[in-house]
XYZ file of C-alpha atoms in Angstrom:
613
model
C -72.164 -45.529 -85.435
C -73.600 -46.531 -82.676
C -70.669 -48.678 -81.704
C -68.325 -45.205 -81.780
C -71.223 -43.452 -79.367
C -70.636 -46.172 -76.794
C -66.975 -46.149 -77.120
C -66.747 -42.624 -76.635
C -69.333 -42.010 -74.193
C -67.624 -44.751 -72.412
C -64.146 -43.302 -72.651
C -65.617 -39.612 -71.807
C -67.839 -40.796 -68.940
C -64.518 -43.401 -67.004
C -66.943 -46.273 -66.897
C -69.004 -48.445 -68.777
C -72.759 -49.232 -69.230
C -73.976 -52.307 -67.122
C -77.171 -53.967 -66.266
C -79.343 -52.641 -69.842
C -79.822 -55.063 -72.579
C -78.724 -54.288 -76.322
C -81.962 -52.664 -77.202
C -82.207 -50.369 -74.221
C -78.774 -49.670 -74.678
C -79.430 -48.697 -78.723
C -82.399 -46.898 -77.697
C -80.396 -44.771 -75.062
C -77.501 -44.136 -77.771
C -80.021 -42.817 -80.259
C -81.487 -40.165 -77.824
C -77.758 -39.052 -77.023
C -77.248 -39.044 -80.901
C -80.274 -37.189 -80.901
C -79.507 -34.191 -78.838
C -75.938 -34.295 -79.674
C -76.508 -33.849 -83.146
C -79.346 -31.039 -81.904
C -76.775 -29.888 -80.030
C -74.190 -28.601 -82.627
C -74.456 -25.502 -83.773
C -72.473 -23.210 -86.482
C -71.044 -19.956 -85.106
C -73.197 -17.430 -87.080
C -74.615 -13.902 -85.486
C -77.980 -14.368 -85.390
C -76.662 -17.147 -82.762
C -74.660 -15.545 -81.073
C -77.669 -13.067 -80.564
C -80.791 -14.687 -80.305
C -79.339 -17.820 -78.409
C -76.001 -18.147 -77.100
C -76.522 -21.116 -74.855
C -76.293 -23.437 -77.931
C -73.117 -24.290 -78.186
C -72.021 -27.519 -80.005
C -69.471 -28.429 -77.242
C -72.630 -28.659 -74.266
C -72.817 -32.066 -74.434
C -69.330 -33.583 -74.651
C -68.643 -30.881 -71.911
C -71.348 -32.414 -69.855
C -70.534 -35.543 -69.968
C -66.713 -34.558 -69.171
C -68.394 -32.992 -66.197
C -69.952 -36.277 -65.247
C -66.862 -38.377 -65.672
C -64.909 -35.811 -63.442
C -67.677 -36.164 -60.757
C -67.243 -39.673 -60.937
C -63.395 -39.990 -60.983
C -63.583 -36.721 -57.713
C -65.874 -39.529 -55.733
C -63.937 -42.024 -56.095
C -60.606 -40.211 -55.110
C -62.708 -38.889 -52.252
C -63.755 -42.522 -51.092
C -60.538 -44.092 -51.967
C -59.144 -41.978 -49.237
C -61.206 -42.414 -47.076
C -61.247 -46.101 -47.460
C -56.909 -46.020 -46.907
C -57.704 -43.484 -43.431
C -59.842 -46.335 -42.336
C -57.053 -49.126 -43.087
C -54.532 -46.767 -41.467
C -56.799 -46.651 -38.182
C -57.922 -50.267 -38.322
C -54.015 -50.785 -38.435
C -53.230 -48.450 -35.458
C -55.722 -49.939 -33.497
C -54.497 -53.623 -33.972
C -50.957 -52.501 -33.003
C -52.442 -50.849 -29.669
C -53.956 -54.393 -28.718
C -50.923 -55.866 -29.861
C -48.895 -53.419 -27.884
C -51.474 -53.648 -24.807
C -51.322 -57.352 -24.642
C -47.858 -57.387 -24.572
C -47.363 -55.230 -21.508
C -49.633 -57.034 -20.074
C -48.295 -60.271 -20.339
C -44.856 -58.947 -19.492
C -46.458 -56.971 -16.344
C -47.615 -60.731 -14.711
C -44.471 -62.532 -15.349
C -42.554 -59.604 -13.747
C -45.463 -59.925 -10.845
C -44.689 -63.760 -10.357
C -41.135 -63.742 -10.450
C -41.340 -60.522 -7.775
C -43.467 -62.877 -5.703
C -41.126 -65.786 -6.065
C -37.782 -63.574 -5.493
C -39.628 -62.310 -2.317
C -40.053 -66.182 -0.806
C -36.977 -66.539 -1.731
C -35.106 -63.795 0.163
C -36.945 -64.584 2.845
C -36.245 -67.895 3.206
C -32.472 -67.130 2.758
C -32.415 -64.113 5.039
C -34.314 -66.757 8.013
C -30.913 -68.720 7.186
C -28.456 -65.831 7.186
C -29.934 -64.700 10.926
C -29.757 -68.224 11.908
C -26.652 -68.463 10.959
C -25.156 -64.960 12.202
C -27.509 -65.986 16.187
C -25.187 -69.605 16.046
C -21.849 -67.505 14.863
C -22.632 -64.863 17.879
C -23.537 -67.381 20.101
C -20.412 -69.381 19.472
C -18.432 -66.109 19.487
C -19.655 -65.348 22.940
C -18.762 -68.969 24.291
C -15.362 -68.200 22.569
C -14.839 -64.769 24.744
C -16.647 -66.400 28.327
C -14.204 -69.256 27.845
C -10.725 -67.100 27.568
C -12.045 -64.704 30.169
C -12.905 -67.517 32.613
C -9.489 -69.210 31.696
C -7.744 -65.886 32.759
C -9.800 -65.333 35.969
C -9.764 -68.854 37.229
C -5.341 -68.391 36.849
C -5.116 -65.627 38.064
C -7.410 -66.115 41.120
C -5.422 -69.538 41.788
C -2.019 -67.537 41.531
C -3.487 -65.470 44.027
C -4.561 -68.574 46.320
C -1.327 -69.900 46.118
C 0.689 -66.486 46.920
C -1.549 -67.121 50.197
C -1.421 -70.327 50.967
C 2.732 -70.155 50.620
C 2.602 -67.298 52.785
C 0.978 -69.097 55.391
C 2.712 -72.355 55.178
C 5.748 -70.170 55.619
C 4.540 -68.440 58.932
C 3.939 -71.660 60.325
C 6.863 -73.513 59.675
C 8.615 -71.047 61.003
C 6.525 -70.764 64.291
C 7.844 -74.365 64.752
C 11.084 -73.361 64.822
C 13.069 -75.627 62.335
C 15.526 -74.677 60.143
C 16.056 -72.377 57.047
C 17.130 -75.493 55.036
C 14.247 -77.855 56.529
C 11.840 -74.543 56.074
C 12.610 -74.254 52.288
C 12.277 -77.360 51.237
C 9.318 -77.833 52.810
C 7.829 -74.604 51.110
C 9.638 -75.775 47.719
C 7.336 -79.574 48.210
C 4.335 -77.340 48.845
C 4.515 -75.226 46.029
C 5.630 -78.400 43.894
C 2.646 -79.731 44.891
C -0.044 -76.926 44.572
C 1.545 -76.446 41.264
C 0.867 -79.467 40.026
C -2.902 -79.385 40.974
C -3.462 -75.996 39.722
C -1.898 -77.671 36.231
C -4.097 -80.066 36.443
C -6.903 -78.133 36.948
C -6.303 -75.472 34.194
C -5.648 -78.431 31.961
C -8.970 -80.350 32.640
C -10.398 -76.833 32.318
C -8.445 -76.019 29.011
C -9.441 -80.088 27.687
C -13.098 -79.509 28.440
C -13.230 -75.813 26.217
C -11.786 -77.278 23.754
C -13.536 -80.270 22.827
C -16.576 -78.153 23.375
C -15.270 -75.693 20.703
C -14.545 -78.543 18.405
C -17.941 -79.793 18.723
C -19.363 -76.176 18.196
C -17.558 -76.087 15.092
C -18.004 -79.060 14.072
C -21.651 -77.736 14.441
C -21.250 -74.857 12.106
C -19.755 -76.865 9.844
C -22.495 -79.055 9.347
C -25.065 -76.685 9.577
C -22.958 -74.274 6.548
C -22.715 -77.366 4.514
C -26.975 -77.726 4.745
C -26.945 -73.775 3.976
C -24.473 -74.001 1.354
C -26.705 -77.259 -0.742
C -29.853 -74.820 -0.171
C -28.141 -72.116 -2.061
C -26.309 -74.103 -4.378
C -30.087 -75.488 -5.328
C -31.429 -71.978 -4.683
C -29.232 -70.692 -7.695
C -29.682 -73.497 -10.106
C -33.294 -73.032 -9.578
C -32.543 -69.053 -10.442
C -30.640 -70.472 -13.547
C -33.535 -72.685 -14.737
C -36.229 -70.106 -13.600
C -34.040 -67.286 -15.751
C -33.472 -69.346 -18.642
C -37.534 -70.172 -18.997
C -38.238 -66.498 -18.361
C -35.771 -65.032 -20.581
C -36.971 -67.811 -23.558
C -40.100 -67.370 -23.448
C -39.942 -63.349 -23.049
C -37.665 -64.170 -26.334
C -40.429 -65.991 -28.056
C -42.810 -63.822 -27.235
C -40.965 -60.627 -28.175
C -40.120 -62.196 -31.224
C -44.125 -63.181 -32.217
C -44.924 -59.452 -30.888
C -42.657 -58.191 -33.309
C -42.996 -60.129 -36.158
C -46.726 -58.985 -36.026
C -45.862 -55.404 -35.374
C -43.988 -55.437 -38.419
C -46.907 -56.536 -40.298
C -49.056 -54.252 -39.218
C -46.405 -51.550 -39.671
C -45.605 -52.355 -42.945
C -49.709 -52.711 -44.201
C -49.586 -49.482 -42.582
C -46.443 -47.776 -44.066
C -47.407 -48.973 -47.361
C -51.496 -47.456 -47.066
C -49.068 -44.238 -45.578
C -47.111 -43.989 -48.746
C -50.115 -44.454 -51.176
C -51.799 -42.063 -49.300
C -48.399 -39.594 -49.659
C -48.183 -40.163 -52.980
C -52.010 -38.946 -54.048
C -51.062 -36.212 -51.728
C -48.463 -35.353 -53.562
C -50.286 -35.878 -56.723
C -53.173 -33.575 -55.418
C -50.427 -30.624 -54.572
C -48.663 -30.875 -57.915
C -52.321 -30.967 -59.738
C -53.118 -27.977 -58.068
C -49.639 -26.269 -58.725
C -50.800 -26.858 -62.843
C -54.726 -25.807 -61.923
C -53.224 -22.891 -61.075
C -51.678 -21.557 -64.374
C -54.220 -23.204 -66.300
C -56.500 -21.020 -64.429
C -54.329 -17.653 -64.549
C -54.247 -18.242 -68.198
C -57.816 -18.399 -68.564
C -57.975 -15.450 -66.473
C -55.402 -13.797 -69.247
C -58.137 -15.112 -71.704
C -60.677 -13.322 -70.874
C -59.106 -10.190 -69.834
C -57.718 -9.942 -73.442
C -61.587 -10.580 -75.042
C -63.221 -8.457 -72.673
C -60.561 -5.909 -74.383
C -60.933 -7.185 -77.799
C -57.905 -7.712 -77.848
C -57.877 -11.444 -79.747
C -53.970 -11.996 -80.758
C -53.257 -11.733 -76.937
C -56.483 -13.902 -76.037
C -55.048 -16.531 -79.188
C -51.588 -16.468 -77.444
C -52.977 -17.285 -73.534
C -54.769 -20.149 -75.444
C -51.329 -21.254 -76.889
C -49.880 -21.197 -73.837
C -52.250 -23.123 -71.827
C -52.093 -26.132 -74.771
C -48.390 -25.997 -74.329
C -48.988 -26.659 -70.446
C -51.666 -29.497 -70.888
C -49.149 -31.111 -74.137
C -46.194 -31.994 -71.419
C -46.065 -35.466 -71.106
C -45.133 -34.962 -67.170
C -48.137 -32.900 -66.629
C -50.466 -35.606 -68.770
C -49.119 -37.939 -66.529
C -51.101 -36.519 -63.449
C -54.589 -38.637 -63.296
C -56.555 -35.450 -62.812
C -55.388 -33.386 -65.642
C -55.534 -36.209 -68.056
C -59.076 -37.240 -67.333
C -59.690 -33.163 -68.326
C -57.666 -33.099 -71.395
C -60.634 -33.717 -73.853
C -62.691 -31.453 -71.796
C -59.777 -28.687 -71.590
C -59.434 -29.304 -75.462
C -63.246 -28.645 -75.683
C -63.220 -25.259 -74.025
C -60.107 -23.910 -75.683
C -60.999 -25.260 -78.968
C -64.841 -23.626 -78.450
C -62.977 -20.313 -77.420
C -60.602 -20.349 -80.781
C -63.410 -20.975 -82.912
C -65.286 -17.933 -81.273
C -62.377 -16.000 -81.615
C -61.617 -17.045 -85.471
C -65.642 -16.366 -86.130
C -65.404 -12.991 -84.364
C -62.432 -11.684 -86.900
C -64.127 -13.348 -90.182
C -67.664 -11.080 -89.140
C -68.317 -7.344 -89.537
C -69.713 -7.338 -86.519
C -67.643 -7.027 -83.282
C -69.580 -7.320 -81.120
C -67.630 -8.317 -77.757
C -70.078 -8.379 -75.621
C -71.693 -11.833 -77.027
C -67.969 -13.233 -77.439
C -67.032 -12.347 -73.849
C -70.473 -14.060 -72.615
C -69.939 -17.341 -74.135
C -66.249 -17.299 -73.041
C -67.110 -16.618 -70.098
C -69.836 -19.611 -70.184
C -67.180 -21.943 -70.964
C -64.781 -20.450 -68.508
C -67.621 -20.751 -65.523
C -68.396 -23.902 -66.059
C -64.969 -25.050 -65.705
C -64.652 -23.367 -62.427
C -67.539 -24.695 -61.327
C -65.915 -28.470 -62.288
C -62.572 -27.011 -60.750
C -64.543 -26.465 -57.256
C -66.516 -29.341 -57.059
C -63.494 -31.404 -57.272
C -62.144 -29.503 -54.558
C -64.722 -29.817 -52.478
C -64.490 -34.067 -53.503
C -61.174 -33.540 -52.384
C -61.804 -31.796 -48.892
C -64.530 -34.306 -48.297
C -67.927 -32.093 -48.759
C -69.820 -34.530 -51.233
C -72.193 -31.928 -51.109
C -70.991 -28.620 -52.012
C -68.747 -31.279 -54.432
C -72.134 -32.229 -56.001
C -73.422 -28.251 -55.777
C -70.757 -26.883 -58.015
C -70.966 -29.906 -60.638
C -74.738 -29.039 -60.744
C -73.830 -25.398 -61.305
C -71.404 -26.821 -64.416
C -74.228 -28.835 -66.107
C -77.068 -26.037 -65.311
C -74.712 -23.560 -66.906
C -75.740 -25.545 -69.853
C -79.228 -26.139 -70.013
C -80.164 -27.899 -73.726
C -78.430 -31.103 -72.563
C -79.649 -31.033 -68.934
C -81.966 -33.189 -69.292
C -80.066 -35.909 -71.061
C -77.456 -35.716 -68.009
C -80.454 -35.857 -65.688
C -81.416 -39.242 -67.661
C -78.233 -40.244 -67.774
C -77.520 -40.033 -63.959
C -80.888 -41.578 -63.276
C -79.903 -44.891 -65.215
C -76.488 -44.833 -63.855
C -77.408 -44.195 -60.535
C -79.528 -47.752 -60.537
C -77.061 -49.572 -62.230
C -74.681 -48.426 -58.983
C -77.997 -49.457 -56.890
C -77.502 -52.861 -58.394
C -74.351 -53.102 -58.115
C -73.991 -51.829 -54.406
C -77.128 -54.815 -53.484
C -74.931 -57.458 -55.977
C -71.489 -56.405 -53.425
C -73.605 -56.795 -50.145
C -74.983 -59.986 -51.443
C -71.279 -60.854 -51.845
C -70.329 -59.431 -48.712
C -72.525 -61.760 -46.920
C -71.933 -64.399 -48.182
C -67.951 -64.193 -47.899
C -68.724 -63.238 -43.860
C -70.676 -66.408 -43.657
C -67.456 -68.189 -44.972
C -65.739 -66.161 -42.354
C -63.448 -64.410 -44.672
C -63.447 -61.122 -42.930
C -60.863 -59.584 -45.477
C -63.394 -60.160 -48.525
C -66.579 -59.253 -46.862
C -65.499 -56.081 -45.792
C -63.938 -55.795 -49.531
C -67.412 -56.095 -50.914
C -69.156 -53.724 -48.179
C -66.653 -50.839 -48.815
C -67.600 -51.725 -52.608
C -70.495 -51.633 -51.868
C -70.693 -48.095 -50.001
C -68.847 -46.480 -53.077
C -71.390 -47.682 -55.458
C -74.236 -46.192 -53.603
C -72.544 -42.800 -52.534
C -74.961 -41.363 -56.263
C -78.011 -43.421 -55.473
C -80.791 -41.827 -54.243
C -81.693 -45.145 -51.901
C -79.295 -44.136 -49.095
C -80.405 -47.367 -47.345
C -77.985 -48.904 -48.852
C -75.200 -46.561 -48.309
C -76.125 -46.838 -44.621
C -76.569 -50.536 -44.662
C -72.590 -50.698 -46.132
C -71.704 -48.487 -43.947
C -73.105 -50.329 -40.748
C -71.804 -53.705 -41.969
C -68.710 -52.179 -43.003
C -67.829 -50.897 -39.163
C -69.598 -54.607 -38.062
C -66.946 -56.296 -39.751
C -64.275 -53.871 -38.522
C -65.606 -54.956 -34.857
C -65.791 -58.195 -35.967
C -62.149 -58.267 -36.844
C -61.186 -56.383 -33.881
C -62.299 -58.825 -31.567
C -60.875 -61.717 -33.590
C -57.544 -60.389 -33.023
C -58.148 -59.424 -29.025
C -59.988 -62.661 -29.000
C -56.378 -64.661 -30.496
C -54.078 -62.795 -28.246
C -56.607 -63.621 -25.276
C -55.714 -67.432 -26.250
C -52.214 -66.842 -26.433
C -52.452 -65.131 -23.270
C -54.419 -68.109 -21.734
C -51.788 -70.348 -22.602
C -49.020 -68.841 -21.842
C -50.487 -68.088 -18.250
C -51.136 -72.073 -18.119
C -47.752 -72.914 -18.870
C -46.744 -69.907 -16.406
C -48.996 -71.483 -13.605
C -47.334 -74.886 -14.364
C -43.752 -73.507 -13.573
C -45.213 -71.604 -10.862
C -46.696 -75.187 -9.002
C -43.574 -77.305 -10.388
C -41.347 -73.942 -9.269
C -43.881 -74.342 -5.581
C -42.615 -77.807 -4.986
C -39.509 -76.950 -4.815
C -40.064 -74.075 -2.793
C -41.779 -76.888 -0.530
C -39.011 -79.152 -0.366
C -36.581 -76.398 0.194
C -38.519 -75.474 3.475
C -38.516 -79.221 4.502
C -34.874 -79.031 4.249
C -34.725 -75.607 5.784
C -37.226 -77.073 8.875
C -34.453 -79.540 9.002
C -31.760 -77.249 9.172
C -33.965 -75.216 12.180
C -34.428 -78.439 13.679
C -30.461 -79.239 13.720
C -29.795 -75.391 14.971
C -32.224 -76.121 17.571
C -30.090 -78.980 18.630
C -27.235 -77.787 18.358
C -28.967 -74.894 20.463
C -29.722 -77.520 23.342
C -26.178 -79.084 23.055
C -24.736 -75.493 23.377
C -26.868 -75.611 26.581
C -25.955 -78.323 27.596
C -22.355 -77.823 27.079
C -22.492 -74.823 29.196
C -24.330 -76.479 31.679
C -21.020 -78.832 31.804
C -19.047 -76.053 31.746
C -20.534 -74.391 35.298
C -20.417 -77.927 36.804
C -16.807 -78.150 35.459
C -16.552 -74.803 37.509
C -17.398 -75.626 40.417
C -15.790 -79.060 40.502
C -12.870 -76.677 40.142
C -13.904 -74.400 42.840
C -13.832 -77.869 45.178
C -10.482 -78.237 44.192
C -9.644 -75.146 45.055
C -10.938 -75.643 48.677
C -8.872 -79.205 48.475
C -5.310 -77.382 47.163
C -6.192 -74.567 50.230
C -6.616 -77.759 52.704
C -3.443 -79.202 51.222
C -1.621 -75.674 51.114
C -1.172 -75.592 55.076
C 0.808 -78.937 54.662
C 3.118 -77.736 51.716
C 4.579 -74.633 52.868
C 7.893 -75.946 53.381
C 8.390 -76.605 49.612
C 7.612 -72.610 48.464
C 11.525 -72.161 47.041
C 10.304 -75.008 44.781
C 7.511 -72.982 44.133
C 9.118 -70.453 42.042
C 10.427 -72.843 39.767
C 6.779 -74.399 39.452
C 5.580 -70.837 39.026
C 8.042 -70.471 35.845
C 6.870 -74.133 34.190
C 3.110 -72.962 35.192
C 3.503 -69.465 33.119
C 5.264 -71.688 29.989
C 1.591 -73.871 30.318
C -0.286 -70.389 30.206
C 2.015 -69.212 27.216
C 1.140 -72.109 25.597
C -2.305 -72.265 26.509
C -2.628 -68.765 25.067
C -0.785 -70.073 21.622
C -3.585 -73.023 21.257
C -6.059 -70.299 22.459
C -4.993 -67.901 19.108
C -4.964 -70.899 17.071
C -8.126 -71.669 17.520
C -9.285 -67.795 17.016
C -7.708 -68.222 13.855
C -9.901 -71.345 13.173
C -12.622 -69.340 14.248
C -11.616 -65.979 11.590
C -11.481 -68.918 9.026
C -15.117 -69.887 9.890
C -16.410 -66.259 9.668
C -14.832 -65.674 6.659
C -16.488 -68.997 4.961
C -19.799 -67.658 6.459
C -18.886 -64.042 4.555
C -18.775 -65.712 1.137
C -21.633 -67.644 1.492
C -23.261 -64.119 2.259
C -21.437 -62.314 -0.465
C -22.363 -65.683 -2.888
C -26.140 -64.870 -1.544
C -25.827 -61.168 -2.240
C -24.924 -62.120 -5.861
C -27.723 -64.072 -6.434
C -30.306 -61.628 -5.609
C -28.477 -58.978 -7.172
C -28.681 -61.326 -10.558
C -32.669 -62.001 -9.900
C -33.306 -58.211 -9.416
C -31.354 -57.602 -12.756
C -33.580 -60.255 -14.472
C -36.673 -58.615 -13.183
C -35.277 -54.787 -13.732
C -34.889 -56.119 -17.489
């Protein structure tokens, strides 16, 4: 017998006994025997009259009551406890998602920083090199025009000198014949300095172009190693960059999905006692407009409607798909209970003389409160408000007052077993967050707090609580503290590249002091080419005050003039043809000094695509 109680009580209450020995345990059995069997009651009029509150059913229906408080509180904490995981989740994504940026933010900031040095060192080249091209340009335009002026004012010269010689060879009165070919030996004559003149001229430009270009030449060979070792230093710089963004984009997400899945999966449980909640309440619902049909038909006396409403709502609670919700089938016995309590009222009511309806319609209507007192209160569980939760389930049991105080007793004993159990899960709580197993202590704590949500020590509840949201803190900084490290580390190996990456940039602006060094002297040698180029000018312009001297003795050769004239003008032609060639030379030089520009142009483009990405 006593063996049955504690099977059923267990079964009825949804948990077991804990912490008593076997005596206390017999002792408590008998007293529930006790007022159980004081409890129950035949359905007789005197009853009915004198003291309806009797009912045999008070007890089991109390202790239903108590099992549906206890199953409400947990559904209420269990949700709470999956809201908390949910958060704790979405807050470990944010770091995650935080750190990440921020990592990503710096190495965009460094490579901006290099790609700035960079473009600056290769623009200081690029204006170097466009100052050298002008410059050489220029010398290329002084020298034609020169070329042209010192002809032309030499043609001029002659025309002169020719003139004169003429006037005075004929003042002297010799012949026509004599006269012309002394004129023709003069102009041979002047014609051959003035060749060698414009030659001498012509020689000196041109070796001085030569050595300009070969100049330019040397100094777009330097350039073009700098950028060849400027872009495989992009290359290598890209490849780390874009490997270890890879790495850590892949670790990033790899956690993310972690998280996202421990949080997808604490979403669906969460959807699915949602769902379970709406489709209870869906069933509530006609259970409860059938009870309403109930007692409409008593208060009318009219029974065979009252017997069919009772029919139906069996019917509703005997479908295996709506047993099969957890919150209806922890109420089937106490469902069974009510309906059975109101059949046997109604079968009693038909077998008296008496009808009297009033009494009938009282105690259904007992049975019928009491349940929609347990119906709130596990609304109000549901909602969150333990207390109006706890209000209505008090209103249930009160409803019923013979068995009151057993319940009272009851919830006193189990209410310190849950003390005990809530200090025998912080115990364990501490001592898994001494091990440092964060996952486990806060297991025990939340344990812990659910256990002690029916004590009356709320110390306890509050000390769960607290080390509930210490461990949460605790874990919180465990994971900023680990991505803090990986930060650290990866910044170290960052600052590495950045010094190895600085040498470089070092020994590129050796080689580029180098290259300013050799523009410098090829600066000074452009100088100093000029400088032989106005000497060369006025050696020439003594030359020309020798071939004016010699002019008055060579006008008697100016019919041979003409012919010199002719050969002079196939010299200029000629001149003019190296003169093109070597503007060609020149295009050709420009347009080696445009693809290195376009080749530069590239590369930055491809470092500010890196850093856009």
């Amino acid at each position: 017998m006593k063996e049955t109680a504690n099977n059923v009580l267990e079964d009825d209450l949804g948990f077991q006994i804990e912490g008593f020995s076997e005596e206390e345990k017999d002792e408590i059995f008998q007293q529930i025997e006790k007022i159980s069997s004081q409890s129950k009651i035949s359905i007789t009029p005197e009853l009915f009259e004198v003291k309806p509150a009797k009912k045999g059913g008070t007890l089991p229906l109390a202790v239903n009551l108590m099992g549906i408080l206890v199953i409400a509180a947990a559904l209420f904490f269990t949700n709470r406890y999956f809201q908390a995981k949910e958060e704790t989740m979405v807050l470990s994504e944010k770091t995650y998602q935080s750190t990440e940026d921020s990592i990503v933010k710096e190495l965009k900031k460094q490579a901006e920083k290099k790609l700035q040095q960079k473009e600056q060192e290769i623009s200081k080249i690029q204006s170097e090199l466009e100052k050298l091209d002008k410059e050489s340009s220029n010398l290329k335009a002084t020298m034609e025009t020169q070329v042209k002026a010192k002809e032309a004012e030499l043609r001029k010269q002659m025309e002169e000198e020719l003139a004169k010689e003429r006037a005075r060879l004929q003042g002297q009165g010799i012949s026509s014949a004599e006269l012309e070919k002394q004129l023709k030996e003069f102009q041979t004559k002047k014609e051959d300095a003035i060749n060698s003149a414009l030659n001498a001229f012509k020689a000196e430009s041109e070796a001085a172009l030569k050595e300009k270009e070969k100049e330019l030449a040397q100094a777009k060979a330097v350039a073009r190693q700098v950028l060849d070792k400027a872009n495989k230093d992009k290359a290598a710089l890209e490849a780390e960059a874009k490997k270890r963004e890879e790495e850590l984009t892949k670790q990033f997400e790899a956690e993310k999905e972690a998280l996202t899945r421990q949080s997808s999966e604490a979403t669906s449980k969460l959807e699915q006692l949602r769902e379970l909640q709406r489709n209870e309440q869906l069933i509530q619902d006609q259970i409860t407009g059938a009870y309403t049909t109930i007692m409409s038909a008593i208060e009318d006396g009219d029974y065979p409607k009252a017997s069919l409403a009772i029919e139906d709502v069996r019917k509703i609670l005997a479908d295996p798909k709506i047993q099969s919700l957890p919150t209806i089938f922890k109420r089937l016995k106490i469902e069974n209970f009510i309906l059975d309590s109101l059949e046997k009222e109604i079968s009693q009511t038909k077998t008296e003389d008496t009808t009297d309806f009033k009494t009938l319609a009282a105690t259904a209507q007992l049975l019928i409160n009491a349940r929609a007192n347990v119906r709130k209160g596990e609304e109000a569980a549901a909602a969150g408000k333990s207390y109006d939760a706890k209000r209505y389930f008090n209103a249930a049991i009160a409803s019923l007052p013979k068995i009151e105080g057993a319940v009272n007793q009851l919830r006193e004993i189990e209410a310190k077993n849950m003390e005990e159990r809530a200090r025998d899960y912080i115990v364990l709580g501490d001592a898994a967050l001494r091990k440092g197993d964060l996952s486990d202590a806060l297991e025990q704590y939340r344990s812990a707090a659910v256990n002690s949500v029916d004590t009356t020590n709320k110390e306890i509840l509050s000390s769960a609580i607290h080390k509930i949201e210490g461990v949460n803190d605790l874990k919180v900084k465990k994971l900023s503290s680990s991505e803090t490290e990986k930060y650290i580390k990866l910044k170290k190996d960052t600052d590495r590249k950045i010094a190895e990456l600085t040498d470089e940039l070092d020994n590129k602006n050796s080689e580029i002091d180098k290259l300013n060094n050799l523009i410098k002297d090829e600066q000074a040698k452009k100088e100093e080419l000029e400088k032989k180029f106005a000497e060369a000018q006025a050696n020439n312009e003594q030359k020309q005050t020798d071939l004016l001297a010699e002019n008055e003795k060579l006008n008697k050769t100016i019919a041979d003039k003409d012919k010199t004239i002719a050969q002079l003008s196939d010299e200029i032609t000629k001149s003019t043809q190296r003169i093109k060639n070597l503007m060609r030379r020149v295009n050709n030089a420009e347009k080696q000094v445009s693809t290195l520009q376009n080749e530069l142009d590239d590369a930055v483009n491809q470092i500010v695509d890196l850093i856009n990405q």
